[in-house]
Short mmCIF file of C-alpha atoms in Angstrom, two decimals:
data_model
loop_
_atom_site.label_atom_id
_atom_site.label_comp_id
_atom_site.label_asym_id
_atom_site.label_seq_id
_atom_site.Cartn_x
_atom_site.Cartn_y
_atom_site.Cartn_z
CA MET A 17 47.34 -51.94 15.80
CA ILE A 18 45.54 -50.94 12.45
CA ARG A 19 44.57 -54.41 11.46
CA PRO A 20 42.26 -55.07 14.61
CA ILE A 21 40.54 -51.71 14.28
CA ILE A 22 40.01 -52.61 10.70
CA ILE A 23 38.46 -55.87 11.58
CA LEU A 24 36.38 -54.24 14.36
CA ILE A 25 35.19 -51.67 11.78
CA VAL A 26 34.44 -54.65 9.14
CA ALA A 27 32.40 -56.64 11.99
CA LEU A 28 30.26 -53.60 12.98
CA ALA A 29 29.47 -52.86 9.49
CA ILE A 30 28.47 -56.45 8.86
CA GLY A 31 26.32 -56.31 12.06
CA ALA A 32 24.75 -53.05 11.32
CA ALA A 33 23.90 -54.73 7.85
CA PHE A 34 22.44 -57.78 9.26
CA TYR A 35 20.43 -55.88 11.59
CA GLY A 36 19.24 -53.57 9.06
CA TYR A 37 18.11 -56.19 6.65
CA ASN A 38 16.34 -58.28 9.56
CA THR A 39 14.43 -55.09 10.65
CA TYR A 40 13.53 -54.10 7.07
CA ASN A 41 12.32 -57.76 6.46
CA LYS A 42 10.74 -58.45 9.73
CA PRO A 43 7.71 -60.82 9.32
CA HIS A 44 4.17 -59.70 10.32
CA THR A 45 2.57 -60.82 13.70
CA ASN A 46 2.16 -64.48 13.64
CA VAL A 47 -1.24 -64.72 15.49
CA GLY A 48 -1.10 -68.50 15.62
CA GLU A 49 2.23 -68.24 17.73
CA SER A 50 1.27 -65.17 19.75
CA GLU A 51 -0.34 -65.31 23.29
CA ALA A 52 -3.49 -63.31 23.46
CA ALA A 53 -2.88 -59.97 25.27
CA GLU A 54 -6.64 -60.12 26.40
CA THR A 55 -9.43 -62.62 26.23
CA LEU A 56 -12.89 -61.47 26.61
CA LEU A 57 -16.38 -61.79 24.93
CA ALA A 58 -17.26 -60.25 21.77
CA SER A 59 -20.24 -58.24 23.27
CA GLU A 60 -17.51 -56.77 25.73
CA ILE A 61 -15.03 -55.59 23.24
CA PHE A 62 -17.93 -54.10 21.15
CA VAL A 63 -19.28 -52.41 24.15
CA ALA A 64 -15.80 -51.09 24.78
CA PHE A 65 -15.47 -49.46 21.39
CA ASP A 66 -19.10 -48.25 21.40
CA THR A 67 -18.60 -46.68 24.92
CA ASN A 68 -15.25 -44.90 24.33
CA GLU A 69 -13.33 -45.62 21.21
CA GLN A 70 -10.10 -43.72 21.94
CA ALA A 71 -9.80 -45.71 25.17
CA ALA A 72 -10.48 -48.84 23.59
CA MET A 73 -8.14 -48.08 20.78
CA ALA A 74 -5.35 -47.41 23.33
CA LEU A 75 -6.18 -50.76 25.07
CA TYR A 76 -6.81 -52.98 22.35
CA SER A 77 -5.56 -51.94 18.71
CA ASP A 78 -2.39 -53.92 17.23
CA LYS A 79 -2.72 -56.49 19.94
CA VAL A 80 -3.62 -60.09 19.47
CA ILE A 81 -7.06 -60.49 21.06
CA GLN A 82 -9.01 -63.65 21.72
CA VAL A 83 -13.00 -63.08 21.56
CA GLU A 84 -15.70 -65.55 22.32
CA GLY A 85 -19.02 -65.09 20.78
CA GLU A 86 -21.98 -66.51 19.06
CA LEU A 87 -21.47 -66.77 15.09
CA LEU A 88 -24.14 -64.82 13.32
CA SER A 89 -23.03 -65.59 9.57
CA LYS A 90 -20.27 -66.02 7.45
CA ASP A 91 -19.34 -63.34 4.87
CA LEU A 92 -17.53 -64.99 1.86
CA SER A 93 -18.29 -62.18 -0.67
CA ASN A 94 -14.87 -61.12 -0.55
CA ASP A 95 -12.26 -64.04 -1.94
CA LYS A 96 -9.29 -62.34 -0.81
CA GLU A 97 -10.33 -62.27 2.92
CA PRO A 98 -13.02 -64.84 4.15
CA GLN A 99 -14.93 -63.10 7.14
CA ILE A 100 -17.24 -64.03 9.81
CA LEU A 101 -19.70 -61.96 11.92
CA LEU A 102 -19.95 -62.38 15.70
CA LYS A 103 -22.73 -61.17 17.78
CA GLY A 104 -21.58 -57.89 19.43
CA ASN A 105 -24.73 -55.98 20.76
CA GLY A 106 -27.95 -57.12 18.88
CA ASP A 107 -28.49 -55.34 15.52
CA GLU A 108 -26.33 -52.27 16.51
CA GLY A 109 -22.87 -53.76 15.87
CA PHE A 110 -20.76 -57.04 15.32
CA VAL A 111 -17.28 -58.36 15.76
CA ARG A 112 -15.81 -58.90 12.16
CA CYS A 113 -13.15 -61.34 11.79
CA GLY A 114 -11.26 -61.58 8.66
CA PHE A 115 -9.37 -64.66 7.64
CA LYS A 116 -6.37 -65.48 5.16
CA PRO A 117 -7.83 -67.36 2.43
CA THR A 118 -5.83 -70.47 3.50
CA GLU A 119 -8.41 -70.62 6.49
CA LEU A 120 -11.34 -70.85 4.30
CA SER A 121 -11.85 -74.49 4.95
CA LYS A 122 -11.75 -74.05 8.65
CA VAL A 123 -14.36 -71.15 8.08
CA LEU A 124 -16.68 -72.96 5.97
CA ALA A 125 -16.81 -75.77 8.70
CA LEU A 126 -18.03 -73.34 11.37
CA THR A 127 -21.70 -73.58 12.35
CA ASP A 128 -23.98 -70.58 12.29
CA SER A 129 -25.24 -69.73 15.87
CA SER A 130 -22.59 -71.70 17.67
CA THR A 131 -20.28 -70.27 20.09
CA VAL A 132 -16.72 -69.78 18.57
CA LYS A 133 -13.38 -68.77 19.89
CA ILE A 134 -11.35 -66.63 17.79
CA LYS A 135 -7.90 -65.21 17.86
CA GLY A 136 -6.85 -62.10 15.83
CA ILE A 137 -5.25 -58.64 15.63
CA CYS A 138 -7.49 -55.97 16.64
CA MET A 139 -7.83 -52.97 13.97
CA GLY A 140 -10.39 -50.80 15.71
CA CYS A 141 -14.02 -50.15 14.86
CA ASN A 142 -15.40 -49.50 11.38
CA GLY A 143 -18.42 -47.20 10.95
CA SER A 144 -19.99 -44.24 12.66
CA GLU A 145 -23.38 -42.87 13.45
CA GLU A 146 -22.69 -40.06 11.18
CA LEU A 147 -22.47 -42.26 8.02
CA ASP A 148 -26.16 -43.37 8.13
CA LEU A 149 -26.48 -45.69 4.97
CA LEU A 150 -23.69 -47.93 6.24
CA GLY A 151 -25.68 -49.13 9.37
CA SER A 152 -24.02 -51.14 11.88
CA LYS A 153 -20.62 -50.61 13.26
CA ASP A 154 -18.11 -53.57 13.27
CA VAL A 155 -15.25 -54.07 15.76
CA VAL A 156 -12.61 -55.52 13.46
CA LEU A 157 -10.08 -58.40 13.88
CA SER A 158 -7.82 -59.45 11.20
CA ASN A 159 -5.26 -62.43 10.51
CA CYS A 160 -7.75 -64.42 12.53
CA ILE A 161 -7.20 -68.00 13.42
CA ILE A 162 -10.08 -70.30 14.99
CA ILE A 163 -9.49 -71.98 18.40
CA ASN A 164 -12.34 -74.11 18.51
CA MET B 2 -66.49 -53.44 -11.59
CA ASN B 3 -63.99 -54.30 -14.41
CA LYS B 4 -62.35 -51.04 -14.33
CA LYS B 5 -61.82 -51.59 -10.68
CA ILE B 6 -60.38 -54.93 -11.01
CA ILE B 7 -58.01 -53.76 -13.73
CA LEU B 8 -57.12 -50.98 -11.69
CA PHE B 9 -56.37 -53.18 -8.79
CA ALA B 10 -54.19 -55.32 -10.93
CA ALA B 11 -52.18 -52.60 -12.28
CA ILE B 12 -51.39 -51.33 -9.07
CA THR B 13 -50.47 -54.80 -7.72
CA THR B 14 -48.46 -55.25 -10.68
CA LEU B 15 -46.64 -52.00 -10.32
CA GLY B 16 -46.10 -52.48 -6.62
CA PHE B 17 -44.73 -56.09 -7.38
CA MET B 18 -42.08 -54.65 -9.94
CA ALA B 19 -41.09 -52.01 -7.74
CA PHE B 20 -40.30 -54.31 -5.27
CA THR B 21 -38.48 -56.93 -7.14
CA ASN B 22 -36.42 -55.05 -9.64
CA HIS B 23 -34.18 -53.49 -7.06
CA SER B 24 -33.60 -50.30 -8.88
CA GLY B 25 -34.30 -48.24 -5.85
CA GLY B 26 -33.35 -48.48 -2.18
CA VAL B 27 -29.75 -48.99 -0.55
CA TYR B 28 -27.08 -50.90 -1.99
CA LYS B 29 -24.17 -52.03 0.50
CA THR B 30 -21.11 -54.02 1.37
CA ASN B 31 -18.81 -54.67 4.21
CA THR B 32 -16.13 -56.27 2.04
CA GLY B 33 -15.14 -53.56 -0.27
CA ASN B 34 -11.31 -53.50 -1.71
CA ILE B 35 -9.19 -50.20 -1.35
CA ASN B 36 -5.71 -50.55 -2.60
CA PHE B 37 -3.28 -47.72 -2.57
CA PHE B 38 -0.17 -47.47 -4.47
CA SER B 39 2.98 -45.19 -4.23
CA HIS B 40 5.69 -45.12 -6.95
CA THR B 41 9.17 -43.75 -6.90
CA ALA B 42 12.23 -44.54 -8.79
CA VAL B 43 13.51 -45.42 -5.25
CA GLU B 44 10.64 -47.81 -4.16
CA ASP B 45 6.98 -48.85 -4.82
CA ILE B 46 4.48 -49.01 -1.92
CA THR B 47 1.38 -50.76 -1.97
CA ALA B 48 -1.23 -51.71 0.59
CA ASP B 49 -4.72 -53.39 0.72
CA ASN B 50 -7.67 -53.26 2.87
CA HIS B 51 -10.85 -55.84 2.24
CA LYS B 52 -13.10 -54.71 4.82
CA VAL B 53 -14.28 -51.44 3.59
CA LYS B 54 -17.89 -50.46 4.72
CA THR B 55 -19.74 -48.47 1.63
CA ALA B 56 -23.20 -48.07 0.72
CA PHE B 57 -25.15 -45.92 -1.72
CA ASP B 58 -28.63 -44.86 -2.16
CA ALA B 59 -30.16 -45.65 -5.47
CA GLU B 60 -32.62 -42.84 -5.13
CA THR B 61 -30.52 -40.04 -4.23
CA GLY B 62 -26.95 -41.21 -5.21
CA LYS B 63 -25.72 -40.50 -1.91
CA LEU B 64 -22.60 -42.59 -1.47
CA GLN B 65 -20.49 -43.31 1.85
CA PHE B 66 -17.30 -45.25 2.71
CA SER B 67 -15.65 -45.97 6.07
CA VAL B 68 -12.21 -47.68 6.43
CA LEU B 69 -9.85 -48.61 9.11
CA ILE B 70 -6.58 -47.16 8.57
CA LYS B 71 -4.78 -50.10 10.63
CA ASP B 72 -6.41 -52.47 8.48
CA PHE B 73 -4.50 -51.83 5.41
CA GLU B 74 -1.90 -54.65 4.95
CA PHE B 75 1.44 -54.11 3.47
CA PRO B 76 3.69 -56.74 2.03
CA LYS B 77 6.47 -55.48 4.64
CA ALA B 78 5.50 -55.41 8.44
CA LEU B 79 8.16 -52.42 8.78
CA MET B 80 6.34 -50.44 6.28
CA GLN B 81 2.97 -51.08 7.98
CA GLU B 82 4.49 -49.90 11.29
CA HIS B 83 6.00 -46.50 10.01
CA PHE B 84 2.63 -45.84 7.97
CA ASN B 85 0.54 -46.61 10.98
CA GLU B 86 2.78 -44.83 13.79
CA ASN B 87 4.64 -42.21 11.97
CA TYR B 88 2.41 -41.14 9.06
CA MET B 89 -1.26 -41.85 9.69
CA GLU B 90 -1.12 -41.76 13.61
CA SER B 91 -3.67 -44.36 13.12
CA THR B 92 -4.38 -44.93 17.02
CA THR B 93 -5.56 -41.32 17.29
CA TYR B 94 -7.17 -41.12 13.88
CA PRO B 95 -8.36 -44.66 13.08
CA LYS B 96 -10.68 -44.14 10.30
CA SER B 97 -10.99 -42.58 6.76
CA THR B 98 -14.36 -41.67 5.42
CA PHE B 99 -15.90 -40.54 2.30
CA THR B 100 -19.15 -39.04 1.72
CA GLY B 101 -20.44 -37.70 -1.44
CA THR B 102 -22.73 -38.48 -4.52
CA ILE B 103 -22.97 -40.63 -7.53
CA ASP B 104 -23.68 -37.33 -9.73
CA LYS B 105 -25.40 -39.28 -12.45
CA MET B 106 -27.20 -41.91 -10.52
CA SER B 107 -30.22 -42.05 -13.06
CA ALA B 108 -27.49 -43.10 -15.70
CA VAL B 109 -26.81 -46.34 -13.93
CA ASN B 110 -29.72 -48.64 -14.58
CA LEU B 111 -29.50 -51.07 -11.73
CA ALA B 112 -32.48 -53.12 -13.25
CA LYS B 113 -30.61 -54.07 -16.10
CA ASP B 114 -27.30 -55.96 -16.43
CA GLY B 115 -24.49 -53.59 -18.14
CA THR B 116 -21.73 -51.23 -17.72
CA TYR B 117 -22.28 -47.79 -16.66
CA LYS B 118 -20.20 -44.64 -15.78
CA SER B 119 -20.93 -41.68 -13.64
CA PRO B 120 -18.91 -38.71 -12.09
CA ILE B 121 -18.39 -38.96 -8.20
CA THR B 122 -17.81 -36.09 -5.97
CA GLY B 123 -17.55 -35.88 -2.23
CA LYS B 124 -15.37 -35.11 0.57
CA LEU B 125 -12.58 -37.49 1.78
CA THR B 126 -11.54 -37.12 5.58
CA MET B 127 -8.28 -38.17 6.78
CA LYS B 128 -6.41 -37.21 10.04
CA ASP B 129 -9.25 -35.07 10.62
CA VAL B 130 -8.60 -33.12 7.36
CA THR B 131 -11.61 -33.07 4.85
CA LYS B 132 -10.78 -32.37 1.22
CA ASP B 133 -12.61 -32.27 -2.09
CA VAL B 134 -12.42 -35.54 -4.19
CA SER B 135 -14.02 -36.05 -7.57
CA THR B 136 -13.36 -39.17 -9.92
CA ILE B 137 -15.30 -41.34 -12.58
CA ALA B 138 -16.63 -44.66 -11.33
CA THR B 139 -17.48 -47.64 -13.49
CA PHE B 140 -20.62 -49.52 -12.45
CA VAL B 141 -20.98 -53.14 -13.78
CA VAL B 142 -24.36 -54.58 -13.10
CA LYS B 143 -24.80 -58.33 -13.26
CA GLY B 144 -27.20 -60.73 -11.75
CA GLY B 145 -28.24 -58.22 -9.02
CA ILE B 146 -24.52 -57.55 -7.85
CA VAL B 147 -23.37 -53.81 -8.67
CA ASN B 148 -19.63 -53.75 -8.97
CA ALA B 149 -17.99 -50.40 -8.67
CA LYS B 150 -14.45 -49.21 -9.64
CA ALA B 151 -12.94 -46.02 -9.43
CA THR B 152 -9.29 -44.48 -9.06
CA PHE B 153 -8.16 -41.11 -7.77
CA THR B 154 -5.04 -39.57 -6.26
CA VAL B 155 -4.21 -38.13 -2.94
CA ASN B 156 -1.38 -35.89 -1.77
CA PRO B 157 -0.26 -36.69 1.83
CA THR B 158 0.78 -33.32 2.49
CA ASP B 159 -2.89 -32.27 1.90
CA TYR B 160 -3.88 -34.22 4.76
CA HIS B 161 -1.07 -33.11 6.92
CA ILE B 162 0.69 -36.49 6.70
CA ALA B 163 4.38 -35.18 7.21
CA ILE B 164 7.09 -37.31 5.20
CA PRO B 165 10.63 -36.84 6.59
CA LYS B 166 13.19 -35.67 4.26
CA THR B 167 15.31 -38.95 4.89
CA VAL B 168 12.50 -40.97 3.32
CA ALA B 169 10.97 -38.52 1.00
CA ALA B 170 12.52 -40.00 -1.93
CA LYS B 171 10.53 -43.35 -1.35
CA ILE B 172 6.98 -41.79 -1.05
CA SER B 173 5.38 -40.31 -3.95
CA ASN B 174 3.23 -36.99 -3.98
CA GLU B 175 0.53 -38.73 -5.79
CA ILE B 176 -0.73 -41.61 -4.12
CA LYS B 177 -2.90 -43.64 -6.36
CA VAL B 178 -6.04 -44.85 -4.53
CA SER B 179 -8.15 -47.60 -6.09
CA VAL B 180 -11.54 -48.76 -4.92
CA ASP B 181 -13.39 -51.95 -5.86
CA ALA B 182 -16.76 -52.98 -4.13
CA ASP B 183 -19.53 -55.49 -4.94
CA TYR B 184 -22.74 -53.73 -3.52
CA THR B 185 -25.82 -56.03 -3.06
CA HIS B 186 -29.48 -54.73 -2.51
CA VAL B 187 -30.21 -54.52 1.36
CA HIS B 188 -33.52 -52.41 1.53
#
């Protein structure tokens, strides 16, 4: 009678350890393998954050979002994270998409002023009207991949 | 007539110099780096953000930062999840900002390559709590780019960041924050 109980306890302990190890080491979201929770235009997501940031945070943040928009420029000033800017709302704001350095060759292949589809994790909207020196506001997507 | 020509030439030359030496105006980047590091005997925790918005006014020394909390990337996804959901409540408080001044702006010669230092003082806001922060920044001017580096420490409890007792031994009371940004002249 004691033996099966010991086996059960050991099995449970191994199971708990396995679960704990996997939880502690769970991987980051793989954007390439994730379905987009929302698909929208870059201008639409920018307007959503510009109009009501809290509501947009609740709706889009932490989710894999696919956006389509006009590529304004590439920003390669930080070699740890190549970035591109999509047109958001004129000069008022943009959608800033950050890529892993491994995606650099694909980023370089993009053509300015072309329409691009990007998938990434929405982090929120950086900048504010009170910080006058910073200029435009950016809706930020990270860990992006290029769809086309 | 000669005096007028000389005066015109002098004004034109000074105007051209003022326009081209970039010693005034606003310097900015949208791709600054902020790293934070917590060291305890139990665990080291580090995270990086590479999309920091920051700018300074070269005339007044006014300095501003804005950083998205969710955009700090941790080596482990679980740490990132706990940081955002349990400690920073980053959906409710998505940004941290700093507004302050480069106190010895005149000591930083933006028109001449070199290394300069200046005290920085200002107010850091996280989770709707604002506290005074001061540090010394090092500015390296090279080829029109101004690299600024600075570090300071933050105590989580100052910003109402509640650390449960069960994990208190893993998170330092002195989080080291390192800033590294390459500014370029914008206007």
